[in-house]
mmCIF file of C-alpha atoms in Angstrom:
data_model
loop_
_atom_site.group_PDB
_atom_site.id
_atom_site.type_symbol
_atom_site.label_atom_id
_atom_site.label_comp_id
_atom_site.label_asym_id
_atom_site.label_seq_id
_atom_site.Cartn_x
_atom_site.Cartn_y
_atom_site.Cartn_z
ATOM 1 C CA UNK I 1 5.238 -5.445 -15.277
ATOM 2 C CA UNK I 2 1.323 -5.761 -16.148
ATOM 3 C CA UNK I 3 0.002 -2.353 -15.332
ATOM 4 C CA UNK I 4 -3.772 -1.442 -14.667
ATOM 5 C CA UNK I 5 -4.390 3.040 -15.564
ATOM 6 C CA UNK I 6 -7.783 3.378 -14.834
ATOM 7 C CA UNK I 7 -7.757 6.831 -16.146
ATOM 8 C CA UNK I 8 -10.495 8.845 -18.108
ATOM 9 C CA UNK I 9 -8.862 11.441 -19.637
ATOM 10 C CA UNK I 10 -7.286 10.332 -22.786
ATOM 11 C CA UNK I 11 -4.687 12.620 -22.555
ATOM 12 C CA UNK I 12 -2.898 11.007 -19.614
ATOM 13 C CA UNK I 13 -3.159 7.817 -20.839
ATOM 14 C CA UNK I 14 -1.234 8.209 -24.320
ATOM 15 C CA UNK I 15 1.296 10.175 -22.256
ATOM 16 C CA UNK I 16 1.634 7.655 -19.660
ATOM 17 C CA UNK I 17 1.354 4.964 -22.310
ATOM 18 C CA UNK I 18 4.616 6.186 -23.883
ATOM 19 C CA UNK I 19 6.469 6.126 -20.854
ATOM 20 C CA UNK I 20 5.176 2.558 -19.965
ATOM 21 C CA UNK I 21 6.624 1.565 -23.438
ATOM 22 C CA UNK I 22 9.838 2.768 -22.556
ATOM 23 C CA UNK I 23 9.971 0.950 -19.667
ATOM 24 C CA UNK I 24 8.646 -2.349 -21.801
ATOM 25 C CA UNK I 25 5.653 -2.808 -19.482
ATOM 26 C CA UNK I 26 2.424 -4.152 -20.552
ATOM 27 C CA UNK I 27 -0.985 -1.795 -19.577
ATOM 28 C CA UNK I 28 -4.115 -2.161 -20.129
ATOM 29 C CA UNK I 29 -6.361 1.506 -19.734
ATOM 30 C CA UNK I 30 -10.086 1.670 -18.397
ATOM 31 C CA UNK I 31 -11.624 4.559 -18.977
ATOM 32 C CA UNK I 32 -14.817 4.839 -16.608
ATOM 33 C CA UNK I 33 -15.650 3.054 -13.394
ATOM 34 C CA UNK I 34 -17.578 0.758 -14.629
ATOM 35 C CA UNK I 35 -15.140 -0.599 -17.553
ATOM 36 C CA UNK I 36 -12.330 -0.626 -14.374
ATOM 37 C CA UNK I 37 -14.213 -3.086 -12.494
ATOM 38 C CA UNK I 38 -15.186 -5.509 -15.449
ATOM 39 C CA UNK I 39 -11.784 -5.845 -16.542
ATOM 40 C CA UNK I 40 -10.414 -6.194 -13.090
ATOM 41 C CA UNK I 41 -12.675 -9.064 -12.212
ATOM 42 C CA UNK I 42 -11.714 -10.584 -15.328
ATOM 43 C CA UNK I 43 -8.666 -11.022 -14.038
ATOM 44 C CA UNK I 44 -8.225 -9.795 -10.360
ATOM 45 C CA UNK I 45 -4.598 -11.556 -9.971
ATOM 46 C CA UNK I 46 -3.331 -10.719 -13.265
ATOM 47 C CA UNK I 47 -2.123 -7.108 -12.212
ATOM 48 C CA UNK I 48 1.617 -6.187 -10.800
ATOM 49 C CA UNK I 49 0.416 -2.756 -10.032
ATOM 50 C CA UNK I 50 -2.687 -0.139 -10.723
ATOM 51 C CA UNK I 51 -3.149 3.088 -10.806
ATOM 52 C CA UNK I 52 -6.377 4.718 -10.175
ATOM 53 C CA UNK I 53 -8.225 8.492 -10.870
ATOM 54 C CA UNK I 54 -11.094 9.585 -8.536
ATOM 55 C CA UNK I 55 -12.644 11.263 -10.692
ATOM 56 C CA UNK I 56 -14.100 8.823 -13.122
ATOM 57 C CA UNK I 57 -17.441 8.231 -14.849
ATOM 58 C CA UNK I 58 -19.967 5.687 -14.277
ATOM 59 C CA UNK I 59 -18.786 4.917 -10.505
ATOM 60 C CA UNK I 60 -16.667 7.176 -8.214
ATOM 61 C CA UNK I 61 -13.017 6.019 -8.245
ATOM 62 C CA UNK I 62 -13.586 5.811 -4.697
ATOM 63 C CA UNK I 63 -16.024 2.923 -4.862
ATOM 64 C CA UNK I 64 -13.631 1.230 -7.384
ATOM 65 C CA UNK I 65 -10.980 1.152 -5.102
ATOM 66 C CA UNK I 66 -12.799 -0.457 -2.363
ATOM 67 C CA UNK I 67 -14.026 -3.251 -4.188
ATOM 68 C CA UNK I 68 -10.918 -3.364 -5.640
ATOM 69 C CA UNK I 69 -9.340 -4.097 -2.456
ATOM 70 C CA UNK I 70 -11.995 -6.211 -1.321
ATOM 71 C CA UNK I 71 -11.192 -8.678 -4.059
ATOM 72 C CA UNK I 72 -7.407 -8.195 -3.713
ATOM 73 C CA UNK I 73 -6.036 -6.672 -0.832
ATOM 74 C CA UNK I 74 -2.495 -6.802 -1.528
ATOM 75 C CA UNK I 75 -1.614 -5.616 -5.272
ATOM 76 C CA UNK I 76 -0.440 -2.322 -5.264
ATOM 77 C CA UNK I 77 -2.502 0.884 -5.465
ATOM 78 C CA UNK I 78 -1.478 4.507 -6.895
ATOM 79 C CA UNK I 79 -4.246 6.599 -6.538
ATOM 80 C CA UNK I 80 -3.802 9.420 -9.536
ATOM 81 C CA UNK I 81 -6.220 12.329 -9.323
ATOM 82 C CA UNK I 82 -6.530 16.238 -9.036
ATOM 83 C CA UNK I 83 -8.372 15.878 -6.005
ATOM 84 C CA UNK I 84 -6.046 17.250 -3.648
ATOM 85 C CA UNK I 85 -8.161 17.457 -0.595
ATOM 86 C CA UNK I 86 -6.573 16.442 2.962
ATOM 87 C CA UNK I 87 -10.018 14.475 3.710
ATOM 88 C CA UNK I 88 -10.042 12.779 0.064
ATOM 89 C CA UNK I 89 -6.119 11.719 0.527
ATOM 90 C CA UNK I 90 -6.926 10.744 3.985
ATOM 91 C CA UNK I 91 -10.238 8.535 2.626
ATOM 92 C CA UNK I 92 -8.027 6.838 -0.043
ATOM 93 C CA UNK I 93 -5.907 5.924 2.173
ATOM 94 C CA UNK I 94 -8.154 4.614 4.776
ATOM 95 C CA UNK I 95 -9.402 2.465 2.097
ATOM 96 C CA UNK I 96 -6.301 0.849 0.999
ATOM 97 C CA UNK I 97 -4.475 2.830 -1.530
ATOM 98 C CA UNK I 98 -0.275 2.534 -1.310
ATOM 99 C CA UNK I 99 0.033 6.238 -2.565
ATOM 100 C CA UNK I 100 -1.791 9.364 -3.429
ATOM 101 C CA UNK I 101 -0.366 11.306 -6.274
ATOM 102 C CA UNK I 102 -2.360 14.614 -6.932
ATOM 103 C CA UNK I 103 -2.212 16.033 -10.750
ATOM 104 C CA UNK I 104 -0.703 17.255 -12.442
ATOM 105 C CA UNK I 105 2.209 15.297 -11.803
ATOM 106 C CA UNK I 106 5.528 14.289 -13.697
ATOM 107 C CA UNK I 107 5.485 11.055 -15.403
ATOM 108 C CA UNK I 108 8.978 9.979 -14.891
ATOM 109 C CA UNK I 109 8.092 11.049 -10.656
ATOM 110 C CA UNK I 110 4.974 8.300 -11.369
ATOM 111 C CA UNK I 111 7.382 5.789 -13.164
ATOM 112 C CA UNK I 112 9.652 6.115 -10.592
ATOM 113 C CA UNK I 113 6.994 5.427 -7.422
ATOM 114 C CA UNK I 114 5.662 2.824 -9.367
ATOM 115 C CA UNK I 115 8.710 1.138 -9.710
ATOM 116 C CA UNK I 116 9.331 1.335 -6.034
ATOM 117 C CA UNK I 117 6.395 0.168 -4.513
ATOM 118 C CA UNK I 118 6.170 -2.997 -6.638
ATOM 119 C CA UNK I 119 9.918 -3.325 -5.904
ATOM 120 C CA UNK I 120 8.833 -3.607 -2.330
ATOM 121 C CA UNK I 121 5.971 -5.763 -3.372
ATOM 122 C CA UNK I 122 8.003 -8.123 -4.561
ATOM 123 C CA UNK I 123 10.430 -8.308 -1.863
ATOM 124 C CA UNK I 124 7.104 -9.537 0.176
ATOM 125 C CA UNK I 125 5.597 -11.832 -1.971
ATOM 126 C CA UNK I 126 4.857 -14.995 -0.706
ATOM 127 C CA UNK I 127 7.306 -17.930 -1.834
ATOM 128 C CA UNK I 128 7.209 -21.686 -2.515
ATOM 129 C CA UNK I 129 6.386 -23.666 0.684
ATOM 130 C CA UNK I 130 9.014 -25.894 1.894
ATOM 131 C CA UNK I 131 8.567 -28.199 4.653
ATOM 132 C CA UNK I 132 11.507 -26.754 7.023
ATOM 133 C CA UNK I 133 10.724 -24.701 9.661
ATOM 134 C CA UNK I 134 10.785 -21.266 8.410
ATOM 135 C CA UNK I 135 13.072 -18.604 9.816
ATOM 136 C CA UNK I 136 11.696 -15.259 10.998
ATOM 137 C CA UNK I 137 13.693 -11.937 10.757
ATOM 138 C CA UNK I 138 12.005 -10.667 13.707
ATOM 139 C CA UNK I 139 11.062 -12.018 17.006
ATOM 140 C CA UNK I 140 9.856 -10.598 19.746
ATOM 141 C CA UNK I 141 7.839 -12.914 23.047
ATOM 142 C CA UNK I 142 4.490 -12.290 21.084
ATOM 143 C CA UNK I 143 5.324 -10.957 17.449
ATOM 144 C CA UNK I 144 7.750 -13.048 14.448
ATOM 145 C CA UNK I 145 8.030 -11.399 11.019
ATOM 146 C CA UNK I 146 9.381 -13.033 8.090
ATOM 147 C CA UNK I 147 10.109 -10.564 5.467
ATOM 148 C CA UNK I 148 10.763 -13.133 2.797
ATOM 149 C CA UNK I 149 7.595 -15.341 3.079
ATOM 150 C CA UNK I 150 5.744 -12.306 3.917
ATOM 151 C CA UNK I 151 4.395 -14.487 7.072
ATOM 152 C CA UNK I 152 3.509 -12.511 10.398
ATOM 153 C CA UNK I 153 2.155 -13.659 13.425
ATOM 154 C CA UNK I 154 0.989 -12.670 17.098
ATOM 155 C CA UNK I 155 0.180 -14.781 19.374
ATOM 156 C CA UNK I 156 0.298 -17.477 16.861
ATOM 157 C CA UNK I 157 -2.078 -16.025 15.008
ATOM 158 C CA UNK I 158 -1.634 -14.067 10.908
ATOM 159 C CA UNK I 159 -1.736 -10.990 10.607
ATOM 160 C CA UNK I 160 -2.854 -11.635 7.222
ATOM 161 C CA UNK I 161 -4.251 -9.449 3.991
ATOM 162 C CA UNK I 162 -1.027 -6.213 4.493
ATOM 163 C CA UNK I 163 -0.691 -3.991 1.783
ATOM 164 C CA UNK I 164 3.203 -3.331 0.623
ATOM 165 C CA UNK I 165 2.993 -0.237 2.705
ATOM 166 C CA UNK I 166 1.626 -1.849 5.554
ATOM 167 C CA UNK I 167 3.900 -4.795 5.652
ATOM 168 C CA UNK I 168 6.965 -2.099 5.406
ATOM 169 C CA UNK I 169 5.462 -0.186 8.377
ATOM 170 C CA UNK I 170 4.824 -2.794 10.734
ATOM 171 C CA UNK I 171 8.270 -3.934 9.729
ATOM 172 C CA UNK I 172 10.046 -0.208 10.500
ATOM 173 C CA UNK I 173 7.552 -0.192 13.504
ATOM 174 C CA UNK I 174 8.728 -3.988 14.914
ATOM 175 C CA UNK I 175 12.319 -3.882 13.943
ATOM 176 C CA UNK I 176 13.222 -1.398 17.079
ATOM 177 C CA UNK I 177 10.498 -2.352 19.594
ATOM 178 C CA UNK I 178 9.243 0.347 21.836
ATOM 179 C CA UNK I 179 10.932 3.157 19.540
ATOM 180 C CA UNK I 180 9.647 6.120 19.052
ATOM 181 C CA UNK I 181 9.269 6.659 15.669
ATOM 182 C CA UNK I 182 8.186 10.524 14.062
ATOM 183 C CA UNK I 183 5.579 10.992 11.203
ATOM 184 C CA UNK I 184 8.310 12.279 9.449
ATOM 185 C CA UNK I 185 10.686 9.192 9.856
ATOM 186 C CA UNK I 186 7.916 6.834 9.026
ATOM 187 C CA UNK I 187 7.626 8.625 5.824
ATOM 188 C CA UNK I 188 11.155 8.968 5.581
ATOM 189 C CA UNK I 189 11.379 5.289 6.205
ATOM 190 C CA UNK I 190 8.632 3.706 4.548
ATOM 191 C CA UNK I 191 8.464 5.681 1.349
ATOM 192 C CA UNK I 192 12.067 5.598 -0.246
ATOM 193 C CA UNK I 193 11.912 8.470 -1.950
ATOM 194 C CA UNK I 194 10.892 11.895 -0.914
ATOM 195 C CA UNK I 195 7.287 11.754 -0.322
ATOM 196 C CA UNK I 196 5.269 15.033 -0.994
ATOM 197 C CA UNK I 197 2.433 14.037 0.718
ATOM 198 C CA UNK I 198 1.414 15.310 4.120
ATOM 199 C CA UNK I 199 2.012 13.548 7.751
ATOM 200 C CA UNK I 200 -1.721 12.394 7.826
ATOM 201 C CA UNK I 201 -0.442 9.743 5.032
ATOM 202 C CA UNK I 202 1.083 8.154 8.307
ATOM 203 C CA UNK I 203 -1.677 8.010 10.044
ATOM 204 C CA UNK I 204 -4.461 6.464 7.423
ATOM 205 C CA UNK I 205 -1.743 3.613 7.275
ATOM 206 C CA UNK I 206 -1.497 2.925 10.957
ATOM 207 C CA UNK I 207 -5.399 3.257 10.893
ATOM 208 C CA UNK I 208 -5.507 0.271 8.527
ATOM 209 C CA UNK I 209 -2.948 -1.487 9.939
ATOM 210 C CA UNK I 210 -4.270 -1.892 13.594
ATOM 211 C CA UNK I 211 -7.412 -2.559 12.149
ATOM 212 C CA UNK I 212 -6.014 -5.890 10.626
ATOM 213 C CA UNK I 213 -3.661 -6.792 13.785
ATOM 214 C CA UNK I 214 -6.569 -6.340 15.771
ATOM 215 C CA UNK I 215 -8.206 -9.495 13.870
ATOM 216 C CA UNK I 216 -5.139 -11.590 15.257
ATOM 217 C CA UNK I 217 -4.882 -10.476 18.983
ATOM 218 C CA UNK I 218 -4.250 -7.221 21.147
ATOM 219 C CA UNK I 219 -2.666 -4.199 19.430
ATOM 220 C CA UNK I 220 0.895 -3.284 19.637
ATOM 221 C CA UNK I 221 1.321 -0.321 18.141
ATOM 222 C CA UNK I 222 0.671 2.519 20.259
ATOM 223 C CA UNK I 223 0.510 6.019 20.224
ATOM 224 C CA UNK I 224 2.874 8.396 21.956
ATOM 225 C CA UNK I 225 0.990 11.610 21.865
ATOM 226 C CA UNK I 226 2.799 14.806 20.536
ATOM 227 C CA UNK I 227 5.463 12.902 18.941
ATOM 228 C CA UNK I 228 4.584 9.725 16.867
ATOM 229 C CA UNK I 229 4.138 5.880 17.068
ATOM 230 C CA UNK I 230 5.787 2.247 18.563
ATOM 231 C CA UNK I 231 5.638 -1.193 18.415
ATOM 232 C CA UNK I 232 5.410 -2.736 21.752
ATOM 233 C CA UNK I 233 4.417 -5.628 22.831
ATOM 234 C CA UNK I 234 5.304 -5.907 26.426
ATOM 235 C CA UNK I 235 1.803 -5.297 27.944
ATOM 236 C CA UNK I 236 0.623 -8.447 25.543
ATOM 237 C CA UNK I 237 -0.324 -11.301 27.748
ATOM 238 C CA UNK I 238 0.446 -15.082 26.720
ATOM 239 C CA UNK I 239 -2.308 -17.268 26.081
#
């Protein structure tokens, strides 16, 4: 795995780096915000994962991110930072990060999310186009899913650009139309492993997520207040 630690504390990076050779992955470390952003245009596809602090010199880790994702809106994002604020977790979030890990933090806990999220990653990843008709995992009158091609449509139309967590949530969401689904299963859900962040995680995702479904047609995930969310496209009308 080709990692990305855009990290400014030395410290944390020859600690991490150890644990990244154990684990035979290759990393390369950027130290400020502007050194993170020249060598991730260098190579914006070239990354299986990267992990980002906040707090970095030059230009706010915050800015990094976004045109990060604006560039590449699927590779998976760890945001790694001692700013434990709900509205900064919240604001990563909303701007496309997979997870928010506040320091300090174990390593092998890190290791171990990284390894999951690009596990999912790769389960979504697109794959070589054949000329059959592809299958879809989930149908519904307005909504097919294919979990393998990462390919999903309503109306006809891509939902296109989802982030690993996105594409799992829709999924969980779509899978059991017109559930009712908790904050606390989503997370449960979504995140395989326990997830020590707070229920607002939850919502930045959905946030995102019906902000890119809304580029394709109506929205189908809906809110049922005091309780959680639901994917339902009944109400959607066929053009």
């Amino acid at each position: 795995m080709k990692v990305l630690m855009i990290e400014d504390n030395q410290s944390v990076c020859e600690m991490m780096s150890m644990f990244f050779k154990k684990e035979k992955w290759h990393v390369d470390f950027a130290y400020d915000g502007q050194e993170a952003l020249e060598t991730f245009n260098n190579n914006p596809n070239g990354w299986d994962i990267i992990t980002l602090d906040l707090n970095l010199p030059k230009i706010d880790g915050m800015q990094v991110a976004a045109k990060i994702r604006e560039q590449s809106p699927t590779v998976p994002l760890i945001i790694l930072t001692a700013r434990d604020s709900e509205s900064d977790q919240v604001l990563g979030l909303e701007i496309g990060a997979d997870e928010y890990v506040t320091k300090p933090f174990s390593p092998l806990t890190l290791v171990a999310r990284m390894k999951a999220l690009h596990r999912r990653a790769q389960m979504g990843a697109p794959t070589t186009i054949s000329n059959t008709t592809p299958s879809f995992d989930i149908t519904t009158d307005h909504f097919k899913m294919n979990t393998k091609t990462r390919e999903v449509y309503l109306d006809g139309q891509p939902i296109s650009d989802l982030t690993p967590k996105e594409f799992d949530l829709l999924k969980t969401l779509a899978s059991k139309p017109r559930q009712v689904f908790t904050r606390a299963q989503l997370l449960q859900l979504v995140w395989d492993y326990e997830y020590l962040g707070d229920e607002r995680t939850v919502d930045a995702h959905i946030k995102k997520l019906r902000q890119k479904i809304e580029l394709a047609g109506p929205q189908v995930i809906q809110t049922v207040w005091g309780v959680g969310y639901k994917f339902d496209d009944s109400g959607v009308s066929s053009k």
